[in-house]
Short mmCIF file of C-alpha atoms and ligand atoms in Angstrom, two decimals:
data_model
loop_
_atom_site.label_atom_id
_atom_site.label_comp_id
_atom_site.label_asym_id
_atom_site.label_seq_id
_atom_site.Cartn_x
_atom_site.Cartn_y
_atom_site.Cartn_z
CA UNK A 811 26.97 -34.27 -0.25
CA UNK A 812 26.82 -32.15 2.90
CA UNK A 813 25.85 -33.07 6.32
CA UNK A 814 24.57 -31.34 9.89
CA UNK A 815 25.97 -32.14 12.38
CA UNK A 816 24.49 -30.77 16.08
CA UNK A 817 25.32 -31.22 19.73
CA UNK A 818 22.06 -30.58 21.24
CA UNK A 819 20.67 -29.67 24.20
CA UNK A 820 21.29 -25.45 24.07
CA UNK A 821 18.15 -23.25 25.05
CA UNK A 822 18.14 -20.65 21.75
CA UNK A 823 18.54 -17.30 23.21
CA UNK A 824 18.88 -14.53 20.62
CA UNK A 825 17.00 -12.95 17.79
CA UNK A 826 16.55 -14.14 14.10
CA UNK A 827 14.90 -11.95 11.62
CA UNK A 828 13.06 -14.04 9.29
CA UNK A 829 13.28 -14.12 5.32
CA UNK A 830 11.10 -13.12 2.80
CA UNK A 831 8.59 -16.33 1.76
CA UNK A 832 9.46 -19.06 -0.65
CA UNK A 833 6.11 -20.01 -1.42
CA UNK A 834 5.21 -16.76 -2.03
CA UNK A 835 8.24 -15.77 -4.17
CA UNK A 836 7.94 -18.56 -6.58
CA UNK A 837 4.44 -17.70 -7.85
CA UNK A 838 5.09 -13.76 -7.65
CA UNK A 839 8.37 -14.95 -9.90
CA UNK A 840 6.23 -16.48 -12.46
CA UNK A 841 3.76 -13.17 -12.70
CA UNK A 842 6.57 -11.50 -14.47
CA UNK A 843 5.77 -13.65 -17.33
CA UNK A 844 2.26 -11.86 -17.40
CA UNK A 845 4.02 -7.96 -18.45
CA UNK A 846 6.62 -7.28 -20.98
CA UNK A 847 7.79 -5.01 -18.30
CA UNK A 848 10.52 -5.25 -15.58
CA UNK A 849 8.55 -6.63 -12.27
CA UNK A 850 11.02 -6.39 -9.50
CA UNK A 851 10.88 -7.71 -6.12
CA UNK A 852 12.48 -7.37 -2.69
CA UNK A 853 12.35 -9.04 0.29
CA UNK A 854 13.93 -12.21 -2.01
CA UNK A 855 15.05 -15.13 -0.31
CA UNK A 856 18.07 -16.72 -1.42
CA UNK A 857 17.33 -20.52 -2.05
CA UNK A 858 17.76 -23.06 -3.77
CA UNK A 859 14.13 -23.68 -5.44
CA UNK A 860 14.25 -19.99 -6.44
CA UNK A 861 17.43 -20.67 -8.30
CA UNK A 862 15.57 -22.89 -9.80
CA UNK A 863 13.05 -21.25 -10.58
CA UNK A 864 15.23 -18.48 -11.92
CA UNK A 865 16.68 -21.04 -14.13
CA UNK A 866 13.37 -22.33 -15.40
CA UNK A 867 12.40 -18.26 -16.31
CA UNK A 868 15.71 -17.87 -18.15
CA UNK A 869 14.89 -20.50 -20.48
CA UNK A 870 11.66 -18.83 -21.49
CA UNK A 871 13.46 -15.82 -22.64
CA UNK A 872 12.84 -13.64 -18.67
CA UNK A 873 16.12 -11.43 -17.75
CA UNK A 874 17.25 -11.90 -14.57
CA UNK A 875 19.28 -9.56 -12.22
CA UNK A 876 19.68 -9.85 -8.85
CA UNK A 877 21.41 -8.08 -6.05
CA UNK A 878 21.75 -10.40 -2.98
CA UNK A 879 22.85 -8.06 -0.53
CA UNK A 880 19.53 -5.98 -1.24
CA UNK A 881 17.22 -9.15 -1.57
CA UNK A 882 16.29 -7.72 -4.56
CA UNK A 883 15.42 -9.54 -8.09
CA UNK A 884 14.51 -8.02 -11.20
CA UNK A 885 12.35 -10.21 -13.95
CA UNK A 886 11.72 -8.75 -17.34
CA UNK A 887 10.30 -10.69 -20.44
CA UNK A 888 10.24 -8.54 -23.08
CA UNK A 889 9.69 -11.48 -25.35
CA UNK A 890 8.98 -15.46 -24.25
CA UNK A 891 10.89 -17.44 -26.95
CA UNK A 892 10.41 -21.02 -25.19
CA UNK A 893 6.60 -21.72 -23.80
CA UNK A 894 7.91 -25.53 -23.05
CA UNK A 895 9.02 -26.16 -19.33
CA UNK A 896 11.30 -28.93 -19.40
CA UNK A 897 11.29 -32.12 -17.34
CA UNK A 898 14.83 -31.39 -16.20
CA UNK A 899 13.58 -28.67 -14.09
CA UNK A 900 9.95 -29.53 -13.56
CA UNK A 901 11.14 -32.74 -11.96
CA UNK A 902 13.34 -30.91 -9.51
CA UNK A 903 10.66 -28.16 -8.28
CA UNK A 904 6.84 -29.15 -8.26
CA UNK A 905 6.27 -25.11 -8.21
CA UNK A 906 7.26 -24.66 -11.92
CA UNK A 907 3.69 -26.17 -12.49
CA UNK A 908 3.26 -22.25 -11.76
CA UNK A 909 4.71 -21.03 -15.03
CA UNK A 910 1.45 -23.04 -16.85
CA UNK A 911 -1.15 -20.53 -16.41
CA UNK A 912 0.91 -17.42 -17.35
CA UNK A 913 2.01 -18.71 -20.58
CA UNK A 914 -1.00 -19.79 -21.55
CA UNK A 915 -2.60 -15.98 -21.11
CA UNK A 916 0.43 -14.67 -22.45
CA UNK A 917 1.54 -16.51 -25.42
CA UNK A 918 -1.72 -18.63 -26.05
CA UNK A 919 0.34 -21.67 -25.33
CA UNK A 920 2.81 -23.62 -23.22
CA UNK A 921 4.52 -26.99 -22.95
CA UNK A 922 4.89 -27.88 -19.57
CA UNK A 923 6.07 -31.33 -17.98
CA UNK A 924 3.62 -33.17 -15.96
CA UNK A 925 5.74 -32.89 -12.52
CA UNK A 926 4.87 -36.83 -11.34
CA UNK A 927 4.93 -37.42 -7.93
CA UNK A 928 7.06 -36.73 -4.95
CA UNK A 929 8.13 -37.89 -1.33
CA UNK A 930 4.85 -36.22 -0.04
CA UNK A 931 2.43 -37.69 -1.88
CA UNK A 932 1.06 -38.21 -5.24
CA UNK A 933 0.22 -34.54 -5.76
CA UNK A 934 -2.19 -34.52 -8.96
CA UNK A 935 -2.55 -31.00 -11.12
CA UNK A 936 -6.34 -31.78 -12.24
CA UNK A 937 -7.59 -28.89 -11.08
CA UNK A 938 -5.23 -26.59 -12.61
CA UNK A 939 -5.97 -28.45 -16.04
CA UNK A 940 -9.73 -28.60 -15.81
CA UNK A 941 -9.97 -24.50 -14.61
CA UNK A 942 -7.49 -23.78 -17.59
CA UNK A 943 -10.19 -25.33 -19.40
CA UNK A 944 -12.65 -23.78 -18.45
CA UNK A 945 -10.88 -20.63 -19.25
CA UNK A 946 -11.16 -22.04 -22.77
CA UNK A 947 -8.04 -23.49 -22.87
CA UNK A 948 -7.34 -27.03 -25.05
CA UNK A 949 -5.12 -29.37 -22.75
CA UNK A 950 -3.59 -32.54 -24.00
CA UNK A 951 -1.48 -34.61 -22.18
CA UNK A 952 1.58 -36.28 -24.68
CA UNK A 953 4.91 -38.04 -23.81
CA UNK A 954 4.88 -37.11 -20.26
CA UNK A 955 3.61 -33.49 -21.04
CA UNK A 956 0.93 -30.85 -20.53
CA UNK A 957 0.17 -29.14 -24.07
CA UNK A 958 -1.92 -26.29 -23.59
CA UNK A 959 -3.42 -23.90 -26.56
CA UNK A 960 -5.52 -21.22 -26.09
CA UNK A 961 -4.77 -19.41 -29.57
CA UNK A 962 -7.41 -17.01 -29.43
CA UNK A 963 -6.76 -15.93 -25.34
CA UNK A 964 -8.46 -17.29 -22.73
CA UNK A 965 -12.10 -15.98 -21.97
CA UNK A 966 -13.45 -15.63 -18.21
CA UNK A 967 -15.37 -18.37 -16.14
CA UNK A 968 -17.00 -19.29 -13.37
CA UNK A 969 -14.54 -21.80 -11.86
CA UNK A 970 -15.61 -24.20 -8.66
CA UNK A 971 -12.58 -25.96 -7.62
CA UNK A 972 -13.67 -28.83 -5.63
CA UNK A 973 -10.29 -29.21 -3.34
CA UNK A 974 -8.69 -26.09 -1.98
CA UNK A 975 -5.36 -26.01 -3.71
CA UNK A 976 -2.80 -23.43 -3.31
CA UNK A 977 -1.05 -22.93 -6.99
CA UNK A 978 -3.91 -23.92 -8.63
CA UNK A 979 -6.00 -20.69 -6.75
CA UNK A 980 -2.72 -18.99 -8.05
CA UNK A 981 -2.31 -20.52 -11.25
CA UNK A 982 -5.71 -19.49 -12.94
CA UNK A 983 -5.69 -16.23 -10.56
CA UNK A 984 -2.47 -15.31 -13.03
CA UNK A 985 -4.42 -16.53 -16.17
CA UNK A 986 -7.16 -14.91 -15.54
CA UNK A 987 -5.79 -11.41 -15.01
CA UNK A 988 -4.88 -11.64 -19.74
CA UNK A 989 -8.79 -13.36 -19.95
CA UNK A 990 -11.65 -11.67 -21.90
CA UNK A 991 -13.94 -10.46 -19.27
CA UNK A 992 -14.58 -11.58 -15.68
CA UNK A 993 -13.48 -14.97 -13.81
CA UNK A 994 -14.65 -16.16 -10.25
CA UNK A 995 -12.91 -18.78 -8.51
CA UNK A 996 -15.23 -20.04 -6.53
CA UNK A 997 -13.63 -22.48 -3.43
CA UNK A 998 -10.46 -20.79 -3.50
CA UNK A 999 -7.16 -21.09 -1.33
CA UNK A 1000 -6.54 -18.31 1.23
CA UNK A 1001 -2.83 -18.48 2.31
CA UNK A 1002 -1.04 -15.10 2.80
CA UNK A 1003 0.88 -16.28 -0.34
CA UNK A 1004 -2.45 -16.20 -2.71
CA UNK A 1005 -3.04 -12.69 -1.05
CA UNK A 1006 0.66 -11.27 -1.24
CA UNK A 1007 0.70 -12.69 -5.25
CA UNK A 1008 -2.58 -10.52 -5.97
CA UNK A 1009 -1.64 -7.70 -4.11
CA UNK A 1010 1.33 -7.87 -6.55
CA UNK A 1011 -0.86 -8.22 -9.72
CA UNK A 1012 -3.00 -5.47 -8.83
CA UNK A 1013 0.13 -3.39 -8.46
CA UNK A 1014 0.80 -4.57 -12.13
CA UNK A 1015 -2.65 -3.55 -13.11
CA UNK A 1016 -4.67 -6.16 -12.46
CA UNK A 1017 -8.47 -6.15 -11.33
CA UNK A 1018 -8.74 -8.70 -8.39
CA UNK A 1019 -11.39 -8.69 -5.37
CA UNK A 1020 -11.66 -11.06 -2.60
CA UNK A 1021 -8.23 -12.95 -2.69
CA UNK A 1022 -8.02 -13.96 0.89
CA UNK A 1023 -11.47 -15.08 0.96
CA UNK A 1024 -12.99 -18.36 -0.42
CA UNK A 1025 -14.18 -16.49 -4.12
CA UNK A 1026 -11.52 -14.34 -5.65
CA UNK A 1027 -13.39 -11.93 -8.52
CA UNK A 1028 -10.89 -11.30 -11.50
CA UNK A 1029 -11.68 -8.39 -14.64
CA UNK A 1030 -9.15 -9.54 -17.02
CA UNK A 1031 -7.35 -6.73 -18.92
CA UNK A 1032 -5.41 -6.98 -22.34
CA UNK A 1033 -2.16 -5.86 -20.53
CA UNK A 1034 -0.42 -5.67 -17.43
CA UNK A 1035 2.48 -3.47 -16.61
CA UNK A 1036 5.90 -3.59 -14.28
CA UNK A 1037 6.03 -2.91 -10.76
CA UNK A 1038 7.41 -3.37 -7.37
CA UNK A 1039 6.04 -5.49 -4.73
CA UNK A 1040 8.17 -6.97 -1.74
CA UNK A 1041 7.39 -10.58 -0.49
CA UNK A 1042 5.89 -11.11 2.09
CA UNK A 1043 7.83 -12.87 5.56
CA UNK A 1044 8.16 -16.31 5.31
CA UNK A 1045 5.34 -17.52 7.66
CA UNK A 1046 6.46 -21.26 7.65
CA UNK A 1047 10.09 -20.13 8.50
CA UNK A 1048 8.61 -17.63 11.65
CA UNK A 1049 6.34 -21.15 12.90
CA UNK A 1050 9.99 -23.07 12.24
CA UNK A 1051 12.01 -21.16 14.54
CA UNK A 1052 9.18 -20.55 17.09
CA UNK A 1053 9.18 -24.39 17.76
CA UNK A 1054 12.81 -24.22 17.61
CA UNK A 1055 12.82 -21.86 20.55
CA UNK A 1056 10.17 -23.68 22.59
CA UNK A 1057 11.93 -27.38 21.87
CA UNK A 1058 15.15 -25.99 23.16
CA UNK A 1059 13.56 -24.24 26.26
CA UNK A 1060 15.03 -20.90 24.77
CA UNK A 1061 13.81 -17.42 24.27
CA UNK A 1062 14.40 -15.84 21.22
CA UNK A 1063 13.00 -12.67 19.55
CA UNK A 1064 11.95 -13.50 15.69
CA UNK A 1065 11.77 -10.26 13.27
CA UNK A 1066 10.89 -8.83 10.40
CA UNK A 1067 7.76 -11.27 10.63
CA UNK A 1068 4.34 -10.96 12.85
CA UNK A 1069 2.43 -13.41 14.93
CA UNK A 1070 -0.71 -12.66 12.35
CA UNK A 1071 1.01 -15.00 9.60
CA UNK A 1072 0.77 -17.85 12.16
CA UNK A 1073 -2.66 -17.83 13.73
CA UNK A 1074 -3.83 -21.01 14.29
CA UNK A 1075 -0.29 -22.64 14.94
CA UNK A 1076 0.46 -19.55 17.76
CA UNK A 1077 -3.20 -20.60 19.10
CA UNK A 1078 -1.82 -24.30 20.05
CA UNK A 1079 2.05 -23.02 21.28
CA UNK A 1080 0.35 -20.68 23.32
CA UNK A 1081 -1.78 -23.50 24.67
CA UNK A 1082 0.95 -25.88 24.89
CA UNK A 1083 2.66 -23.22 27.50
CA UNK A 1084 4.84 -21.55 25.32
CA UNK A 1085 4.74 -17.06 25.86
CA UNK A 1086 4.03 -15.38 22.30
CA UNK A 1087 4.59 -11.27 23.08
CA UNK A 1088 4.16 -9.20 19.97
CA UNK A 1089 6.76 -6.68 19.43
CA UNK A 1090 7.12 -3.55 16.67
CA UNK A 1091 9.07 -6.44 14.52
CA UNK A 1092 7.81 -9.59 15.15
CA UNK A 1093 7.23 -11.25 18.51
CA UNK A 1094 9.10 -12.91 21.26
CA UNK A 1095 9.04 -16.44 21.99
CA UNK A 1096 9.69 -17.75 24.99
CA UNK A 1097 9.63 -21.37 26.21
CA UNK A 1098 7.54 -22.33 29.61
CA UNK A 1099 9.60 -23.01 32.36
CA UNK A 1100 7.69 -26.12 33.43
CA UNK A 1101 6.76 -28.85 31.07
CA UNK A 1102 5.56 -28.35 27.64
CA UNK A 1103 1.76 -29.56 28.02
CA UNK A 1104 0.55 -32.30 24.82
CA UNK A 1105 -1.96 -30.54 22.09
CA UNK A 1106 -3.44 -31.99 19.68
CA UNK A 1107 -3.36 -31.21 15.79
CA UNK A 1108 -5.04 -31.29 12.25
CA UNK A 1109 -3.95 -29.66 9.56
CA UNK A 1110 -5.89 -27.98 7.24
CA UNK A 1111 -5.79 -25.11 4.61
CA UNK A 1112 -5.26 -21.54 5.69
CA UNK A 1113 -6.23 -20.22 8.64
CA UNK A 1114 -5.86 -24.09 9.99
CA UNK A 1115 -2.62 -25.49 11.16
CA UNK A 1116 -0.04 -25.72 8.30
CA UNK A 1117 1.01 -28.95 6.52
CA UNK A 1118 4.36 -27.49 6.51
CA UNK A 1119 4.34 -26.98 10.24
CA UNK A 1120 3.54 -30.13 11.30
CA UNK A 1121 6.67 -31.74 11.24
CA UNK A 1122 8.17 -29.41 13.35
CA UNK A 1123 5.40 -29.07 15.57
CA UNK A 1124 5.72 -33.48 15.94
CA UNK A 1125 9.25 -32.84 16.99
CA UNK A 1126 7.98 -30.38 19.92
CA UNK A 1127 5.23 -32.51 21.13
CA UNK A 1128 7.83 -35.84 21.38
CA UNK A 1129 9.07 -34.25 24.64
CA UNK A 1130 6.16 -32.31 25.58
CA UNK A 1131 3.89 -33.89 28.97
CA UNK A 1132 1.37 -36.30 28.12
CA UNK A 1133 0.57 -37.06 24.93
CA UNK A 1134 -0.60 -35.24 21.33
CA UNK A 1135 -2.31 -36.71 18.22
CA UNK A 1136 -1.26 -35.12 14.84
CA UNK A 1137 -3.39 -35.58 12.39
CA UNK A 1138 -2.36 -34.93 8.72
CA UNK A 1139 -5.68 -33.92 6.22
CA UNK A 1140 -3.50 -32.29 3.17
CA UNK A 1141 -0.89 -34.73 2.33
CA UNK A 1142 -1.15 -38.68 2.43
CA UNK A 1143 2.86 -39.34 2.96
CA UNK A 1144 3.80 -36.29 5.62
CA UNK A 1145 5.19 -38.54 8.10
CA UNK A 1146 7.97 -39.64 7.02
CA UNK A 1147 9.77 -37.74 9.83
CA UNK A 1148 8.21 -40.50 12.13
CA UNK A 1149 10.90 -43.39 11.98
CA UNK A 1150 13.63 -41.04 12.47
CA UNK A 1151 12.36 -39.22 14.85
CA UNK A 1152 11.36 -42.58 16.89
CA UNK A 1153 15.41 -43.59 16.49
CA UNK A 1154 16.00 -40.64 18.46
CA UNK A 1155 14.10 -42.32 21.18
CA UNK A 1156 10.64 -40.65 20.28
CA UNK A 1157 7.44 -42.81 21.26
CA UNK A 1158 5.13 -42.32 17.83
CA UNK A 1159 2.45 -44.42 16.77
CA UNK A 1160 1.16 -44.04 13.61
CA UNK A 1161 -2.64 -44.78 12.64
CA UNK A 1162 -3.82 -44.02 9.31
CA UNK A 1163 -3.60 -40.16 8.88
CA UNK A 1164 -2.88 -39.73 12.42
CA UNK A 1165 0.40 -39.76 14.32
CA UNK A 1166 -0.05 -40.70 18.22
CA UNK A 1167 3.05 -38.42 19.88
CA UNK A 1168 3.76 -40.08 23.93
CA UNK A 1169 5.81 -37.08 25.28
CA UNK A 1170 8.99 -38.30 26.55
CA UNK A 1171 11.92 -36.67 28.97
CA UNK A 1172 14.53 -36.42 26.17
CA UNK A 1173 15.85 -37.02 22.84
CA UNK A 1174 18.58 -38.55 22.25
CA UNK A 1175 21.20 -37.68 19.34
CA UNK A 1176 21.41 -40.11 16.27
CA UNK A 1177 21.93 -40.01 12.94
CA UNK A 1178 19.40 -39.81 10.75
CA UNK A 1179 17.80 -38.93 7.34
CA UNK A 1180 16.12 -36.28 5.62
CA UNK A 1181 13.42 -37.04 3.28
CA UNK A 1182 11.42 -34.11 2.48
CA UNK A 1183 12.07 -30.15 3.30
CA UNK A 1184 9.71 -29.48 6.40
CA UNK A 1185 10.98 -33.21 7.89
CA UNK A 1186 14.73 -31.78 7.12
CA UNK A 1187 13.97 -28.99 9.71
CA UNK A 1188 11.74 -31.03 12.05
CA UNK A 1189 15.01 -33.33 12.65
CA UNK A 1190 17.30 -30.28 13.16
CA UNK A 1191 15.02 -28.91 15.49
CA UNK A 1192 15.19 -32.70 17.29
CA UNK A 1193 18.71 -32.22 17.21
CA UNK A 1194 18.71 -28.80 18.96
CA UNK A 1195 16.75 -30.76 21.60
CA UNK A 1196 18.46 -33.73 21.84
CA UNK A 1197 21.18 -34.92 24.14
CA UNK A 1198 24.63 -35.77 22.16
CA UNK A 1199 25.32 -36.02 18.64
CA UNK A 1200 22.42 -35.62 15.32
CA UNK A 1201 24.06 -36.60 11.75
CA UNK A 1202 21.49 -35.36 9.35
CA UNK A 1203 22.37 -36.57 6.16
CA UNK A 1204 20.59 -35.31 2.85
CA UNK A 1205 20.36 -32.15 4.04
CA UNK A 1206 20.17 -30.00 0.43
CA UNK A 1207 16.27 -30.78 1.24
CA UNK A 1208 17.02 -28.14 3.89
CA UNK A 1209 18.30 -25.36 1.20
CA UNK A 1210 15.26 -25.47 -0.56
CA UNK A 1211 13.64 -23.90 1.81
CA UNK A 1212 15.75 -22.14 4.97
CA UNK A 1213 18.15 -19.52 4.09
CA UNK A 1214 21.14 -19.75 6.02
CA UNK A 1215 19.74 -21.87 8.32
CA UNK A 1216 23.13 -23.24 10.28
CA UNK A 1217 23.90 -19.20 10.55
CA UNK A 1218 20.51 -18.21 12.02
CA UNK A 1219 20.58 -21.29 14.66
CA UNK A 1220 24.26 -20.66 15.58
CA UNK A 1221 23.53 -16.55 16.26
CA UNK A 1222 21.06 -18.19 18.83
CA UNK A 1223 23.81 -20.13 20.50
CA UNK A 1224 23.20 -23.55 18.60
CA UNK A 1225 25.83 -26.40 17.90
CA UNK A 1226 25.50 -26.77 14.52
CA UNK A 1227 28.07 -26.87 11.40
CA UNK A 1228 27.72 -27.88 7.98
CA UNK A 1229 30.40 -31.02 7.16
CA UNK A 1230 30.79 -32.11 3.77
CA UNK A 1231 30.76 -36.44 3.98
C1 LIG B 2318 1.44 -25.61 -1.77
O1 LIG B 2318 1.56 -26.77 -2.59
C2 LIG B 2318 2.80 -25.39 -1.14
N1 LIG B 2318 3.77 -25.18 -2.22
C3 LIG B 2318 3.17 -26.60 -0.28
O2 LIG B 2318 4.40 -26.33 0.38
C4 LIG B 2318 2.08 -26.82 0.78
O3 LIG B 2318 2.35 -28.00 1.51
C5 LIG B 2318 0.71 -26.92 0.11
O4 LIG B 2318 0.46 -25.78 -0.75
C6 LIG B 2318 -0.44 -27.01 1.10
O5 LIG B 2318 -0.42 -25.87 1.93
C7 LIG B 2318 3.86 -23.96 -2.77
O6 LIG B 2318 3.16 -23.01 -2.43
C8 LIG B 2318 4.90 -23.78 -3.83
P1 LIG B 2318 -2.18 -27.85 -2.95
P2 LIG B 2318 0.44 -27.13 -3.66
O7 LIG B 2318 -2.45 -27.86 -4.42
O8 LIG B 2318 -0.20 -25.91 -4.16
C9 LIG B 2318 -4.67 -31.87 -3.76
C10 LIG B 2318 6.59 -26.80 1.16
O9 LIG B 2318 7.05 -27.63 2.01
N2 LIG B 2318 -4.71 -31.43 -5.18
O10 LIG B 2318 -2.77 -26.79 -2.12
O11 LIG B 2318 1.04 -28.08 -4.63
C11 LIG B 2318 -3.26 -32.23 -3.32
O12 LIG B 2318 -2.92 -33.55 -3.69
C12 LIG B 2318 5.52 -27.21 0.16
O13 LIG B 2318 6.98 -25.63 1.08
C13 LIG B 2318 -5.44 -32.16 -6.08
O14 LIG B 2318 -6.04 -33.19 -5.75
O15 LIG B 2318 -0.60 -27.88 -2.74
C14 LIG B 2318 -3.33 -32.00 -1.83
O16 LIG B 2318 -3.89 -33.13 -1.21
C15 LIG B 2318 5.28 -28.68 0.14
N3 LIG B 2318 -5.46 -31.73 -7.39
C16 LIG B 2318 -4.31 -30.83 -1.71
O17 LIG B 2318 -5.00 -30.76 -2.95
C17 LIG B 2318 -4.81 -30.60 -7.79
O18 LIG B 2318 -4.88 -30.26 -8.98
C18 LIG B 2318 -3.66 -29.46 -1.47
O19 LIG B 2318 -2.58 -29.28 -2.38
C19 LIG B 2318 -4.08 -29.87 -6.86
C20 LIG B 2318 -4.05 -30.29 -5.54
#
């Protein structure tokens, strides 16, 4: 088991270019399943929950080849000889839920663990059973698992999903590129991620209108072929570092990213004093040199404020002036961040779904504990901030989802190594 260890209190001054997106890459991963052609993709991130992933395609009978130096991976399943997604994996990455709906067009069945719940929250998959459904699909649930049959292919629908969810938009999305005839989901997510993962299936030869609105529009074909698509930046990572800059009273210029990906969380830096200055690669960030003023937030689906932003965005606001109340709409356990954060001398309150933030002078160094991925980083970026020493222990939360995280924070001028306990 690895630690972080940081001796805070360095303004970030430097550029990082930002990686291509792990929530996008992990669906766009599972869309090779959908051709028996090679689909390959740049931009990859190297992390750990696409290793995973990797691992979880492998089994199903996808070759994998990969050149890390070009961010490149190359998927290609000729021929699925597994359509069961083992607990083993599923328990380790709530994303494989994502292979469910490509199988199921595909092969006319899968096997795929339920995923159970995690340090977020309880995170149910009914709406990505009930649409499969209504795709024509026959779902059971047995010994912990999700049997799905559709032995005749799945046939468009009409599909109202009454929460917006992410991977279930993408989920049936994927199906219903192999169904007979058309599909509308109806309610549908709008992240980058559901737009980047059609722009990728309509590359493979897919018929999709309106992803990035609230009713995608799918003509399902009998075949889709290979392509190339590159992933799109990582637009939680760019929102990361941009706190990380403005917590540290830095000035650092993030790239290969744009301020578009982050509008509504750029609308409350920029009101909380921090300068946002577009540039040909990405945009500058540059912390006020008076106080950082209190703003309040909510988080909401796409374009609102991100869940995964707001633990960062907490860690800002416990030194900004005044105060800031963060309320948290998408997830029912997303502040776990709190207690740790308040034994580096934070002042949080928490009521309900909402998280009162007093803005103090200074943080102080501790050592504390990661719980989730997105309260990982909101503690390093406390760290960064604080005066003295920050343990963080359980930090493999952290590879899930930053690539080369210590690297990119030291090229900044950061304190921070990697220790093994
Ligand atoms: C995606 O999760 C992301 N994961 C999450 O990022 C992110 O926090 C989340 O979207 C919200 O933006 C990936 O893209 C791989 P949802 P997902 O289904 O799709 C409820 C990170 O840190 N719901 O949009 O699983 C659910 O409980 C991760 O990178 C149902 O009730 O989230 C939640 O309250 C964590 N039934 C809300 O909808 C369902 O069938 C939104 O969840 C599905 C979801």
């Amino acid at each position: 088991m690895h630690q972080i260890k940081i001796i805070g209190g360095v303004p970030l001054k430097g550029e990082i270019a930002i990686s291509g997106a792990k929530n996008a890459a992990l669906p766009l991963m599972t869309a090779a399943l959908l051709t028996d052609e090679p689909l390959i993709l740049t931009n990859m991130p190297h992390l750990a929950d696409i290793t995973s992933m990797e691992a979880l395609l492998d089994q199903h009978g996808v070759h994998l080849s990969s050149d890390l130096n070009l961010k490149t991976l190359t998927l290609t399943a000729r021929t699925i000889h597994n359509t069961t997604a083992p607990y083993d994996i599923v328990r380790k990455m709530r994303a494989s839920i994502l292979v469910l709906g490509p199988l199921v067009a595909r092969c006319g069945q899968a096997q795929v663990s339920l995923p159970g719940g995690c340090a977020i929250g309880v995170r149910p998959i009914d709406i990505h059973l009930s649409g499969l459904r209504e795709l024509g699909a026959e779902i059971d649930l047995l010994d912990g698992y999700i049997h799905a049959k559709a032995p005749k292919g799945l046939i468009g629908a009409t599909i109202t999903m009454p929460i917006i969810s992410v991977t279930a938009t993408e989920n049936l999305m994927m199906a219903a590129c192999l169904a007979k005839g058309e599909t509308r989901l109806i309610n549908a997510a709008r992240e980058p991620e559901i737009v980047d993962l059609a722009n990728c299936l309509i590359t493979m030869g897919a018929d999709i209108v309106g992803a990035g609105t609230d009713t995608i529009t799918i003509q399902g074909k009998n075949r889709l072929h290979g392509g190339t698509h590159r992933v799109i930046p990582d637009r939680i990572e760019t929102g990361t570092y941009a706190m990380a800059a403005a917590i540290t009273r830095g000035s650092i210029h993030l790239t290969n990213t744009s301020l578009d990906l982050i509008p509504t969380a750029s609308a409350h830096l920029q009101r909380a004093g921090i300068t946002l200055t577009p540039t040909e690669q990405g945009f500058h960030v540059t912390a006020p040199e008076k106080d950082i003023q209190g703003v309040d937030v909510m988080t909401e689906p796409y374009p609102g404020f991100a869940t995964d932003l707001q633990a960062q965005m907490m860690a800002l606001m416990t030194i900004c002036r005044g105060a800031s109340l963060v309320t948290e709409t998408i997830w029912e356990n997303r502040f776990m961040h709190v207690p740790e954060l308040c034994r580096m001398g934070a002042n949080i309150t928490v009521h309900g779904s909402s998280a009162l933030v007093r803005g103090i002078d200074t943080l102080r160094g501790a050592p504390v504990m990661a719980t989730d991925l997105r309260a990982s980083v909101c503690l390093v970026l406390a760290g960064l901030a604080a005066e003295g020493e920050t343990l963080i222990n359980r930090v493999y939360h952290l590879d899930r989802g930053y690539e080369r995280v210590e690297d990119k924070l030291r090229g900044c001028g950061a304190r921070i190594e990697r220790i093994a306990e």
